[in-house]
PDB file of N, CA and C in Angstrom:
ATOM      1  N   UNK A 223       0.110 -11.259 102.615  1.00 51.00           N
ATOM      2  CA  UNK A 223       0.884 -10.059 102.466  1.00 51.00           C
ATOM      3  C   UNK A 223       0.633  -9.149 103.657  1.00 51.00           C
ATOM      4  N   UNK A 224       1.668  -8.667 104.244  1.00 52.00           N
ATOM      5  CA  UNK A 224       1.576  -7.826 105.428  1.00 52.00           C
ATOM      6  C   UNK A 224       1.236  -6.398 105.021  1.00 52.00           C
ATOM      7  N   UNK A 225       0.143  -5.883 105.524  1.00 54.00           N
ATOM      8  CA  UNK A 225      -0.295  -4.545 105.129  1.00 54.00           C
ATOM      9  C   UNK A 225       0.602  -3.456 105.712  1.00 54.00           C
ATOM     10  N   UNK A 226       1.326  -3.790 106.775  1.00 59.00           N
ATOM     11  CA  UNK A 226       2.209  -2.791 107.376  1.00 59.00           C
ATOM     12  C   UNK A 226       3.423  -2.519 106.485  1.00 59.00           C
ATOM     13  N   UNK A 227       3.826  -3.508 105.719  1.00 56.00           N
ATOM     14  CA  UNK A 227       5.009  -3.328 104.881  1.00 56.00           C
ATOM     15  C   UNK A 227       4.669  -2.835 103.478  1.00 56.00           C
ATOM     16  N   UNK A 228       3.385  -2.805 103.146  1.00 60.00           N
ATOM     17  CA  UNK A 228       2.990  -2.301 101.834  1.00 60.00           C
ATOM     18  C   UNK A 228       3.215  -0.794 101.777  1.00 60.00           C
ATOM     19  N   UNK A 229       3.747  -0.372 100.682  1.00 63.00           N
ATOM     20  CA  UNK A 229       3.920   1.063 100.486  1.00 63.00           C
ATOM     21  C   UNK A 229       2.761   1.578  99.647  1.00 63.00           C
ATOM     22  N   UNK A 230       2.180   2.628 100.122  1.00 61.00           N
ATOM     23  CA  UNK A 230       1.113   3.266  99.376  1.00 61.00           C
ATOM     24  C   UNK A 230       1.762   4.339  98.513  1.00 61.00           C
ATOM     25  N   UNK A 231       1.639   4.140  97.230  1.00 63.00           N
ATOM     26  CA  UNK A 231       2.238   5.082  96.299  1.00 63.00           C
ATOM     27  C   UNK A 231       1.136   5.983  95.770  1.00 63.00           C
ATOM     28  N   UNK A 232       1.253   7.250  96.107  1.00 71.00           N
ATOM     29  CA  UNK A 232       0.286   8.222  95.607  1.00 71.00           C
ATOM     30  C   UNK A 232       0.846   8.842  94.341  1.00 71.00           C
ATOM     31  N   UNK A 233       0.008   8.885  93.337  1.00 75.00           N
ATOM     32  CA  UNK A 233       0.422   9.516  92.087  1.00 75.00           C
ATOM     33  C   UNK A 233       0.289  11.021  92.275  1.00 75.00           C
ATOM     34  N   UNK A 234       1.340  11.703  91.993  1.00 79.00           N
ATOM     35  CA  UNK A 234       1.311  13.155  92.102  1.00 79.00           C
ATOM     36  C   UNK A 234       0.700  13.707  90.823  1.00 79.00           C
ATOM     37  N   UNK A 235      -0.384  14.437  90.990  1.00 83.00           N
ATOM     38  CA  UNK A 235      -1.082  14.982  89.841  1.00 83.00           C
ATOM     39  C   UNK A 235      -0.435  16.282  89.385  1.00 83.00           C
ATOM     40  N   UNK A 236      -0.465  16.487  88.096  1.00 88.00           N
ATOM     41  CA  UNK A 236       0.017  17.749  87.535  1.00 88.00           C
ATOM     42  C   UNK A 236      -1.146  18.730  87.468  1.00 88.00           C
ATOM     43  N   UNK A 237      -0.798  19.999  87.287  1.00 88.00           N
ATOM     44  CA  UNK A 237      -1.839  21.020  87.141  1.00 88.00           C
ATOM     45  C   UNK A 237      -2.742  20.705  85.963  1.00 88.00           C
ATOM     46  N   UNK A 238      -2.153  20.198  84.871  1.00 91.00           N
ATOM     47  CA  UNK A 238      -2.925  19.890  83.669  1.00 91.00           C
ATOM     48  C   UNK A 238      -3.945  18.789  83.934  1.00 91.00           C
ATOM     49  N   UNK A 239      -3.552  17.761  84.686  1.00 91.00           N
ATOM     50  CA  UNK A 239      -4.482  16.669  84.996  1.00 91.00           C
ATOM     51  C   UNK A 239      -5.637  17.169  85.857  1.00 91.00           C
ATOM     52  N   UNK A 240      -5.323  18.025  86.805  1.00 92.00           N
ATOM     53  CA  UNK A 240      -6.352  18.577  87.688  1.00 92.00           C
ATOM     54  C   UNK A 240      -7.330  19.435  86.885  1.00 92.00           C
ATOM     55  N   UNK A 241      -6.804  20.257  85.988  1.00 93.00           N
ATOM     56  CA  UNK A 241      -7.658  21.118  85.165  1.00 93.00           C
ATOM     57  C   UNK A 241      -8.552  20.279  84.250  1.00 93.00           C
ATOM     58  N   UNK A 242      -7.960  19.275  83.631  1.00 94.00           N
ATOM     59  CA  UNK A 242      -8.719  18.442  82.702  1.00 94.00           C
ATOM     60  C   UNK A 242      -9.852  17.713  83.424  1.00 94.00           C
ATOM     61  N   UNK A 243      -9.560  17.195  84.612  1.00 94.00           N
ATOM     62  CA  UNK A 243     -10.582  16.495  85.392  1.00 94.00           C
ATOM     63  C   UNK A 243     -11.703  17.456  85.797  1.00 94.00           C
ATOM     64  N   UNK A 244     -11.341  18.662  86.197  1.00 95.00           N
ATOM     65  CA  UNK A 244     -12.345  19.655  86.585  1.00 95.00           C
ATOM     66  C   UNK A 244     -13.210  20.047  85.396  1.00 95.00           C
ATOM     67  N   UNK A 245     -12.597  20.194  84.225  1.00 95.00           N
ATOM     68  CA  UNK A 245     -13.363  20.537  83.020  1.00 95.00           C
ATOM     69  C   UNK A 245     -14.314  19.394  82.670  1.00 95.00           C
ATOM     70  N   UNK A 246     -13.853  18.154  82.816  1.00 95.00           N
ATOM     71  CA  UNK A 246     -14.725  17.000  82.541  1.00 95.00           C
ATOM     72  C   UNK A 246     -15.963  17.033  83.421  1.00 95.00           C
ATOM     73  N   UNK A 247     -15.793  17.413  84.686  1.00 96.00           N
ATOM     74  CA  UNK A 247     -16.937  17.509  85.595  1.00 96.00           C
ATOM     75  C   UNK A 247     -17.906  18.602  85.157  1.00 96.00           C
ATOM     76  N   UNK A 248     -17.371  19.726  84.720  1.00 96.00           N
ATOM     77  CA  UNK A 248     -18.228  20.820  84.249  1.00 96.00           C
ATOM     78  C   UNK A 248     -18.993  20.383  83.002  1.00 96.00           C
ATOM     79  N   UNK A 249     -18.304  19.708  82.080  1.00 95.00           N
ATOM     80  CA  UNK A 249     -18.956  19.242  80.847  1.00 95.00           C
ATOM     81  C   UNK A 249     -20.057  18.231  81.173  1.00 95.00           C
ATOM     82  N   UNK A 250     -19.789  17.339  82.126  1.00 95.00           N
ATOM     83  CA  UNK A 250     -20.822  16.368  82.540  1.00 95.00           C
ATOM     84  C   UNK A 250     -22.048  17.101  83.088  1.00 95.00           C
ATOM     85  N   UNK A 251     -21.806  18.159  83.843  1.00 94.00           N
ATOM     86  CA  UNK A 251     -22.909  18.938  84.395  1.00 94.00           C
ATOM     87  C   UNK A 251     -23.694  19.642  83.283  1.00 94.00           C
ATOM     88  N   UNK A 252     -22.980  20.157  82.289  1.00 93.00           N
ATOM     89  CA  UNK A 252     -23.636  20.815  81.152  1.00 93.00           C
ATOM     90  C   UNK A 252     -24.488  19.804  80.386  1.00 93.00           C
ATOM     91  N   UNK A 253     -23.988  18.584  80.237  1.00 92.00           N
ATOM     92  CA  UNK A 253     -24.751  17.546  79.524  1.00 92.00           C
ATOM     93  C   UNK A 253     -26.061  17.248  80.230  1.00 92.00           C
ATOM     94  N   UNK A 254     -26.043  17.272  81.561  1.00 90.00           N
ATOM     95  CA  UNK A 254     -27.296  17.054  82.297  1.00 90.00           C
ATOM     96  C   UNK A 254     -28.274  18.187  82.017  1.00 90.00           C
ATOM     97  N   UNK A 255     -27.770  19.409  81.937  1.00 83.00           N
ATOM     98  CA  UNK A 255     -28.627  20.555  81.627  1.00 83.00           C
ATOM     99  C   UNK A 255     -29.146  20.470  80.197  1.00 83.00           C
ATOM    100  N   UNK A 256     -28.339  19.915  79.298  1.00 79.00           N
ATOM    101  CA  UNK A 256     -28.694  19.857  77.880  1.00 79.00           C
ATOM    102  C   UNK A 256     -29.743  18.799  77.584  1.00 79.00           C
ATOM    103  N   UNK A 257     -30.133  18.040  78.577  1.00 74.00           N
ATOM    104  CA  UNK A 257     -31.162  17.033  78.346  1.00 74.00           C
ATOM    105  C   UNK A 257     -32.520  17.687  78.097  1.00 74.00           C
ATOM    106  N   UNK A 258     -32.638  18.952  78.423  1.00 76.00           N
ATOM    107  CA  UNK A 258     -33.870  19.696  78.182  1.00 76.00           C
ATOM    108  C   UNK A 258     -33.904  20.156  76.732  1.00 76.00           C
ATOM    109  N   UNK A 259     -35.093  20.438  76.248  1.00 81.00           N
ATOM    110  CA  UNK A 259     -35.235  20.950  74.886  1.00 81.00           C
ATOM    111  C   UNK A 259     -35.428  22.463  74.968  1.00 81.00           C
ATOM    112  N   UNK A 260     -34.557  23.201  74.304  1.00 81.00           N
ATOM    113  CA  UNK A 260     -34.651  24.653  74.299  1.00 81.00           C
ATOM    114  C   UNK A 260     -34.089  25.180  72.985  1.00 81.00           C
ATOM    115  N   UNK A 261     -34.392  26.419  72.703  1.00 80.00           N
ATOM    116  CA  UNK A 261     -33.900  27.043  71.483  1.00 80.00           C
ATOM    117  C   UNK A 261     -32.389  27.236  71.600  1.00 80.00           C
ATOM    118  N   UNK A 262     -31.646  26.654  70.683  1.00 79.00           N
ATOM    119  CA  UNK A 262     -30.193  26.731  70.714  1.00 79.00           C
ATOM    120  C   UNK A 262     -29.539  25.428  71.127  1.00 79.00           C
ATOM    121  N   UNK A 263     -30.340  24.397  71.364  1.00 86.00           N
ATOM    122  CA  UNK A 263     -29.801  23.102  71.792  1.00 86.00           C
ATOM    123  C   UNK A 263     -28.853  22.523  70.747  1.00 86.00           C
ATOM    124  N   UNK A 264     -29.112  22.795  69.466  1.00 89.00           N
ATOM    125  CA  UNK A 264     -28.245  22.273  68.405  1.00 89.00           C
ATOM    126  C   UNK A 264     -26.829  22.816  68.532  1.00 89.00           C
ATOM    127  N   UNK A 265     -26.713  24.110  68.836  1.00 92.00           N
ATOM    128  CA  UNK A 265     -25.397  24.721  69.011  1.00 92.00           C
ATOM    129  C   UNK A 265     -24.670  24.118  70.211  1.00 92.00           C
ATOM    130  N   UNK A 266     -25.428  23.910  71.282  1.00 92.00           N
ATOM    131  CA  UNK A 266     -24.825  23.333  72.485  1.00 92.00           C
ATOM    132  C   UNK A 266     -24.361  21.909  72.228  1.00 92.00           C
ATOM    133  N   UNK A 267     -25.183  21.115  71.547  1.00 92.00           N
ATOM    134  CA  UNK A 267     -24.790  19.733  71.261  1.00 92.00           C
ATOM    135  C   UNK A 267     -23.548  19.671  70.370  1.00 92.00           C
ATOM    136  N   UNK A 268     -23.453  20.565  69.396  1.00 94.00           N
ATOM    137  CA  UNK A 268     -22.266  20.608  68.535  1.00 94.00           C
ATOM    138  C   UNK A 268     -21.036  20.982  69.361  1.00 94.00           C
ATOM    139  N   UNK A 269     -21.191  21.925  70.280  1.00 95.00           N
ATOM    140  CA  UNK A 269     -20.082  22.330  71.137  1.00 95.00           C
ATOM    141  C   UNK A 269     -19.661  21.176  72.050  1.00 95.00           C
ATOM    142  N   UNK A 270     -20.643  20.457  72.586  1.00 95.00           N
ATOM    143  CA  UNK A 270     -20.336  19.321  73.462  1.00 95.00           C
ATOM    144  C   UNK A 270     -19.563  18.233  72.713  1.00 95.00           C
ATOM    145  N   UNK A 271     -19.911  18.009  71.456  1.00 96.00           N
ATOM    146  CA  UNK A 271     -19.169  17.022  70.652  1.00 96.00           C
ATOM    147  C   UNK A 271     -17.719  17.459  70.471  1.00 96.00           C
ATOM    148  N   UNK A 272     -17.505  18.742  70.180  1.00 96.00           N
ATOM    149  CA  UNK A 272     -16.143  19.263  70.032  1.00 96.00           C
ATOM    150  C   UNK A 272     -15.379  19.154  71.352  1.00 96.00           C
ATOM    151  N   UNK A 273     -16.072  19.446  72.442  1.00 96.00           N
ATOM    152  CA  UNK A 273     -15.434  19.396  73.759  1.00 96.00           C
ATOM    153  C   UNK A 273     -15.060  17.963  74.119  1.00 96.00           C
ATOM    154  N   UNK A 274     -15.920  17.011  73.811  1.00 96.00           N
ATOM    155  CA  UNK A 274     -15.614  15.601  74.072  1.00 96.00           C
ATOM    156  C   UNK A 274     -14.373  15.164  73.293  1.00 96.00           C
ATOM    157  N   UNK A 275     -14.272  15.610  72.041  1.00 96.00           N
ATOM    158  CA  UNK A 275     -13.101  15.277  71.218  1.00 96.00           C
ATOM    159  C   UNK A 275     -11.834  15.874  71.828  1.00 96.00           C
ATOM    160  N   UNK A 276     -11.930  17.082  72.337  1.00 96.00           N
ATOM    161  CA  UNK A 276     -10.778  17.721  72.966  1.00 96.00           C
ATOM    162  C   UNK A 276     -10.376  16.987  74.248  1.00 96.00           C
ATOM    163  N   UNK A 277     -11.359  16.578  75.038  1.00 95.00           N
ATOM    164  CA  UNK A 277     -11.064  15.872  76.289  1.00 95.00           C
ATOM    165  C   UNK A 277     -10.454  14.494  76.054  1.00 95.00           C
ATOM    166  N   UNK A 278     -10.722  13.911  74.897  1.00 95.00           N
ATOM    167  CA  UNK A 278     -10.161  12.598  74.584  1.00 95.00           C
ATOM    168  C   UNK A 278      -8.688  12.668  74.199  1.00 95.00           C
ATOM    169  N   UNK A 279      -8.230  13.845  73.792  1.00 94.00           N
ATOM    170  CA  UNK A 279      -6.824  13.998  73.428  1.00 94.00           C
ATOM    171  C   UNK A 279      -5.930  13.705  74.630  1.00 94.00           C
ATOM    172  N   UNK A 280      -4.812  13.086  74.366  1.00 91.00           N
ATOM    173  CA  UNK A 280      -3.865  12.760  75.430  1.00 91.00           C
ATOM    174  C   UNK A 280      -3.172  14.019  75.960  1.00 91.00           C
ATOM    175  N   UNK A 281      -2.743  14.876  75.040  1.00 91.00           N
ATOM    176  CA  UNK A 281      -2.031  16.073  75.456  1.00 91.00           C
ATOM    177  C   UNK A 281      -3.015  17.142  75.919  1.00 91.00           C
ATOM    178  N   UNK A 282      -2.506  18.062  76.702  1.00 91.00           N
ATOM    179  CA  UNK A 282      -3.331  19.135  77.255  1.00 91.00           C
ATOM    180  C   UNK A 282      -2.744  20.468  76.815  1.00 91.00           C
ATOM    181  N   UNK A 283      -3.494  21.204  76.012  1.00 93.00           N
ATOM    182  CA  UNK A 283      -3.076  22.533  75.574  1.00 93.00           C
ATOM    183  C   UNK A 283      -4.105  23.524  76.107  1.00 93.00           C
ATOM    184  N   UNK A 284      -3.699  24.285  77.104  1.00 93.00           N
ATOM    185  CA  UNK A 284      -4.623  25.199  77.775  1.00 93.00           C
ATOM    186  C   UNK A 284      -5.242  26.194  76.803  1.00 93.00           C
ATOM    187  N   UNK A 285      -4.511  26.546  75.744  1.00 95.00           N
ATOM    188  CA  UNK A 285      -5.060  27.493  74.763  1.00 95.00           C
ATOM    189  C   UNK A 285      -6.294  26.927  74.074  1.00 95.00           C
ATOM    190  N   UNK A 286      -6.290  25.612  73.800  1.00 96.00           N
ATOM    191  CA  UNK A 286      -7.461  24.986  73.168  1.00 96.00           C
ATOM    192  C   UNK A 286      -8.674  25.036  74.096  1.00 96.00           C
ATOM    193  N   UNK A 287      -8.430  24.840  75.382  1.00 95.00           N
ATOM    194  CA  UNK A 287      -9.526  24.863  76.349  1.00 95.00           C
ATOM    195  C   UNK A 287     -10.088  26.281  76.509  1.00 95.00           C
ATOM    196  N   UNK A 288      -9.219  27.272  76.493  1.00 96.00           N
ATOM    197  CA  UNK A 288      -9.701  28.652  76.560  1.00 96.00           C
ATOM    198  C   UNK A 288     -10.475  29.024  75.297  1.00 96.00           C
ATOM    199  N   UNK A 289     -10.034  28.522  74.158  1.00 96.00           N
ATOM    200  CA  UNK A 289     -10.756  28.755  72.904  1.00 96.00           C
ATOM    201  C   UNK A 289     -12.153  28.119  72.956  1.00 96.00           C
ATOM    202  N   UNK A 290     -12.230  26.916  73.499  1.00 96.00           N
ATOM    203  CA  UNK A 290     -13.535  26.241  73.630  1.00 96.00           C
ATOM    204  C   UNK A 290     -14.433  27.011  74.596  1.00 96.00           C
ATOM    205  N   UNK A 291     -13.848  27.613  75.615  1.00 96.00           N
ATOM    206  CA  UNK A 291     -14.648  28.412  76.545  1.00 96.00           C
ATOM    207  C   UNK A 291     -15.205  29.633  75.823  1.00 96.00           C
ATOM    208  N   UNK A 292     -14.411  30.244  74.945  1.00 96.00           N
ATOM    209  CA  UNK A 292     -14.908  31.381  74.154  1.00 96.00           C
ATOM    210  C   UNK A 292     -16.050  30.937  73.230  1.00 96.00           C
ATOM    211  N   UNK A 293     -15.896  29.748  72.630  1.00 96.00           N
ATOM    212  CA  UNK A 293     -16.970  29.219  71.781  1.00 96.00           C
ATOM    213  C   UNK A 293     -18.225  28.943  72.606  1.00 96.00           C
ATOM    214  N   UNK A 294     -18.028  28.484  73.831  1.00 96.00           N
ATOM    215  CA  UNK A 294     -19.159  28.221  74.717  1.00 96.00           C
ATOM    216  C   UNK A 294     -19.923  29.513  74.988  1.00 96.00           C
ATOM    217  N   UNK A 295     -19.216  30.624  75.110  1.00 95.00           N
ATOM    218  CA  UNK A 295     -19.870  31.916  75.296  1.00 95.00           C
ATOM    219  C   UNK A 295     -20.758  32.239  74.102  1.00 95.00           C
ATOM    220  N   UNK A 296     -20.290  31.924  72.904  1.00 94.00           N
ATOM    221  CA  UNK A 296     -21.106  32.132  71.701  1.00 94.00           C
ATOM    222  C   UNK A 296     -22.371  31.278  71.739  1.00 94.00           C
ATOM    223  N   UNK A 297     -22.230  30.043  72.220  1.00 93.00           N
ATOM    224  CA  UNK A 297     -23.386  29.153  72.348  1.00 93.00           C
ATOM    225  C   UNK A 297     -24.394  29.750  73.328  1.00 93.00           C
ATOM    226  N   UNK A 298     -23.896  30.261  74.423  1.00 93.00           N
ATOM    227  CA  UNK A 298     -24.775  30.863  75.438  1.00 93.00           C
ATOM    228  C   UNK A 298     -25.531  32.049  74.844  1.00 93.00           C
ATOM    229  N   UNK A 299     -24.826  32.880  74.108  1.00 92.00           N
ATOM    230  CA  UNK A 299     -25.466  34.063  73.513  1.00 92.00           C
ATOM    231  C   UNK A 299     -26.505  33.693  72.461  1.00 92.00           C
ATOM    232  N   UNK A 300     -26.369  32.516  71.848  1.00 90.00           N
ATOM    233  CA  UNK A 300     -27.345  32.095  70.837  1.00 90.00           C
ATOM    234  C   UNK A 300     -28.548  31.379  71.453  1.00 90.00           C
ATOM    235  N   UNK A 301     -28.531  31.199  72.769  1.00 88.00           N
ATOM    236  CA  UNK A 301     -29.642  30.551  73.469  1.00 88.00           C
ATOM    237  C   UNK A 301     -30.702  31.595  73.794  1.00 88.00           C
ATOM    238  N   UNK A 302     -31.885  31.403  73.261  1.00 87.00           N
ATOM    239  CA  UNK A 302     -32.955  32.382  73.449  1.00 87.00           C
ATOM    240  C   UNK A 302     -33.694  32.214  74.770  1.00 87.00           C
ATOM    241  N   UNK A 303     -33.713  31.014  75.303  1.00 87.00           N
ATOM    242  CA  UNK A 303     -34.387  30.737  76.568  1.00 87.00           C
ATOM    243  C   UNK A 303     -33.578  31.378  77.705  1.00 87.00           C
ATOM    244  N   UNK A 304     -34.141  32.409  78.341  1.00 88.00           N
ATOM    245  CA  UNK A 304     -33.418  33.170  79.362  1.00 88.00           C
ATOM    246  C   UNK A 304     -33.020  32.309  80.553  1.00 88.00           C
ATOM    247  N   UNK A 305     -33.894  31.408  80.976  1.00 89.00           N
ATOM    248  CA  UNK A 305     -33.596  30.541  82.114  1.00 89.00           C
ATOM    249  C   UNK A 305     -32.425  29.611  81.800  1.00 89.00           C
ATOM    250  N   UNK A 306     -32.446  29.027  80.612  1.00 90.00           N
ATOM    251  CA  UNK A 306     -31.359  28.136  80.217  1.00 90.00           C
ATOM    252  C   UNK A 306     -30.068  28.922  80.015  1.00 90.00           C
ATOM    253  N   UNK A 307     -30.172  30.108  79.470  1.00 91.00           N
ATOM    254  CA  UNK A 307     -28.990  30.942  79.267  1.00 91.00           C
ATOM    255  C   UNK A 307     -28.321  31.249  80.607  1.00 91.00           C
ATOM    256  N   UNK A 308     -29.120  31.500  81.635  1.00 92.00           N
ATOM    257  CA  UNK A 308     -28.587  31.762  82.968  1.00 92.00           C
ATOM    258  C   UNK A 308     -27.869  30.518  83.515  1.00 92.00           C
ATOM    259  N   UNK A 309     -28.466  29.350  83.312  1.00 92.00           N
ATOM    260  CA  UNK A 309     -27.845  28.110  83.775  1.00 92.00           C
ATOM    261  C   UNK A 309     -26.529  27.843  83.051  1.00 92.00           C
ATOM    262  N   UNK A 310     -26.521  28.071  81.752  1.00 93.00           N
ATOM    263  CA  UNK A 310     -25.298  27.863  80.975  1.00 93.00           C
ATOM    264  C   UNK A 310     -24.228  28.885  81.352  1.00 93.00           C
ATOM    265  N   UNK A 311     -24.647  30.090  81.664  1.00 95.00           N
ATOM    266  CA  UNK A 311     -23.696  31.124  82.089  1.00 95.00           C
ATOM    267  C   UNK A 311     -23.007  30.693  83.389  1.00 95.00           C
ATOM    268  N   UNK A 312     -23.760  30.080  84.305  1.00 95.00           N
ATOM    269  CA  UNK A 312     -23.155  29.560  85.539  1.00 95.00           C
ATOM    270  C   UNK A 312     -22.081  28.521  85.208  1.00 95.00           C
ATOM    271  N   UNK A 313     -22.358  27.685  84.228  1.00 94.00           N
ATOM    272  CA  UNK A 313     -21.380  26.674  83.810  1.00 94.00           C
ATOM    273  C   UNK A 313     -20.162  27.317  83.160  1.00 94.00           C
ATOM    274  N   UNK A 314     -20.376  28.429  82.470  1.00 95.00           N
ATOM    275  CA  UNK A 314     -19.274  29.161  81.850  1.00 95.00           C
ATOM    276  C   UNK A 314     -18.313  29.655  82.932  1.00 95.00           C
ATOM    277  N   UNK A 315     -18.878  30.189  84.022  1.00 95.00           N
ATOM    278  CA  UNK A 315     -18.040  30.626  85.146  1.00 95.00           C
ATOM    279  C   UNK A 315     -17.325  29.439  85.783  1.00 95.00           C
ATOM    280  N   UNK A 316     -18.030  28.322  85.928  1.00 94.00           N
ATOM    281  CA  UNK A 316     -17.425  27.124  86.509  1.00 94.00           C
ATOM    282  C   UNK A 316     -16.270  26.622  85.655  1.00 94.00           C
ATOM    283  N   UNK A 317     -16.412  26.718  84.346  1.00 94.00           N
ATOM    284  CA  UNK A 317     -15.330  26.281  83.463  1.00 94.00           C
ATOM    285  C   UNK A 317     -14.106  27.179  83.645  1.00 94.00           C
ATOM    286  N   UNK A 318     -14.330  28.454  83.840  1.00 94.00           N
ATOM    287  CA  UNK A 318     -13.222  29.369  84.104  1.00 94.00           C
ATOM    288  C   UNK A 318     -12.488  29.005  85.378  1.00 94.00           C
ATOM    289  N   UNK A 319     -13.246  28.661  86.408  1.00 94.00           N
ATOM    290  CA  UNK A 319     -12.630  28.237  87.668  1.00 94.00           C
ATOM    291  C   UNK A 319     -11.875  26.929  87.487  1.00 94.00           C
ATOM    292  N   UNK A 320     -12.431  26.021  86.697  1.00 93.00           N
ATOM    293  CA  UNK A 320     -11.781  24.730  86.449  1.00 93.00           C
ATOM    294  C   UNK A 320     -10.437  24.932  85.753  1.00 93.00           C
ATOM    295  N   UNK A 321     -10.381  25.886  84.836  1.00 92.00           N
ATOM    296  CA  UNK A 321      -9.135  26.140  84.111  1.00 92.00           C
ATOM    297  C   UNK A 321      -8.097  26.865  84.966  1.00 92.00           C
ATOM    298  N   UNK A 322      -8.525  27.406  86.098  1.00 93.00           N
ATOM    299  CA  UNK A 322      -7.598  28.070  87.018  1.00 93.00           C
ATOM    300  C   UNK A 322      -7.091  27.149  88.122  1.00 93.00           C
ATOM    301  N   UNK A 323      -7.630  25.948  88.204  1.00 90.00           N
ATOM    302  CA  UNK A 323      -7.258  25.029  89.284  1.00 90.00           C
ATOM    303  C   UNK A 323      -5.776  24.671  89.218  1.00 90.00           C
ATOM    304  N   UNK A 324      -5.231  24.381  90.381  1.00 89.00           N
ATOM    305  CA  UNK A 324      -3.830  23.966  90.500  1.00 89.00           C
ATOM    306  C   UNK A 324      -3.794  22.674  91.312  1.00 89.00           C
ATOM    307  N   UNK A 325      -2.797  21.866  91.056  1.00 84.00           N
ATOM    308  CA  UNK A 325      -2.624  20.621  91.814  1.00 84.00           C
ATOM    309  C   UNK A 325      -2.168  20.976  93.232  1.00 84.00           C
ATOM    310  N   UNK A 326      -2.568  20.129  94.167  1.00 84.00           N
ATOM    311  CA  UNK A 326      -2.142  20.333  95.557  1.00 84.00           C
ATOM    312  C   UNK A 326      -0.645  20.036  95.649  1.00 84.00           C
ATOM    313  N   UNK A 327       0.039  20.863  96.393  1.00 78.00           N
ATOM    314  CA  UNK A 327       1.474  20.687  96.621  1.00 78.00           C
ATOM    315  C   UNK A 327       1.685  20.207  98.041  1.00 78.00           C
ATOM    316  N   UNK A 328       2.424  19.122  98.185  1.00 68.00           N
ATOM    317  CA  UNK A 328       2.655  18.554  99.518  1.00 68.00           C
ATOM    318  C   UNK A 328       4.018  18.912 100.038  1.00 68.00           C
TER     319      UNK A 328
END
């Protein structure tokens, strides 16, 4: 097969796909942080389970993701460990940025 005649087809991503992928990265980062034992870990693990279920859905409803971000804030506030709370707060900001992402336009 001649590589010069092959057409490279790039899939054009939608804003929703870009946001979902960015949120998945933030959640993966939060899971790495959650490997530690701290006061409030149960709330975080329950939130992560809900978030995983949401990410598995085929459709993307931005309102559900914003609602989960609000719930994440509640999880952060219930964390008594100040150092961990600061780390989770950074992830909360990252999730906000992920939900604001837009697909590149060519």
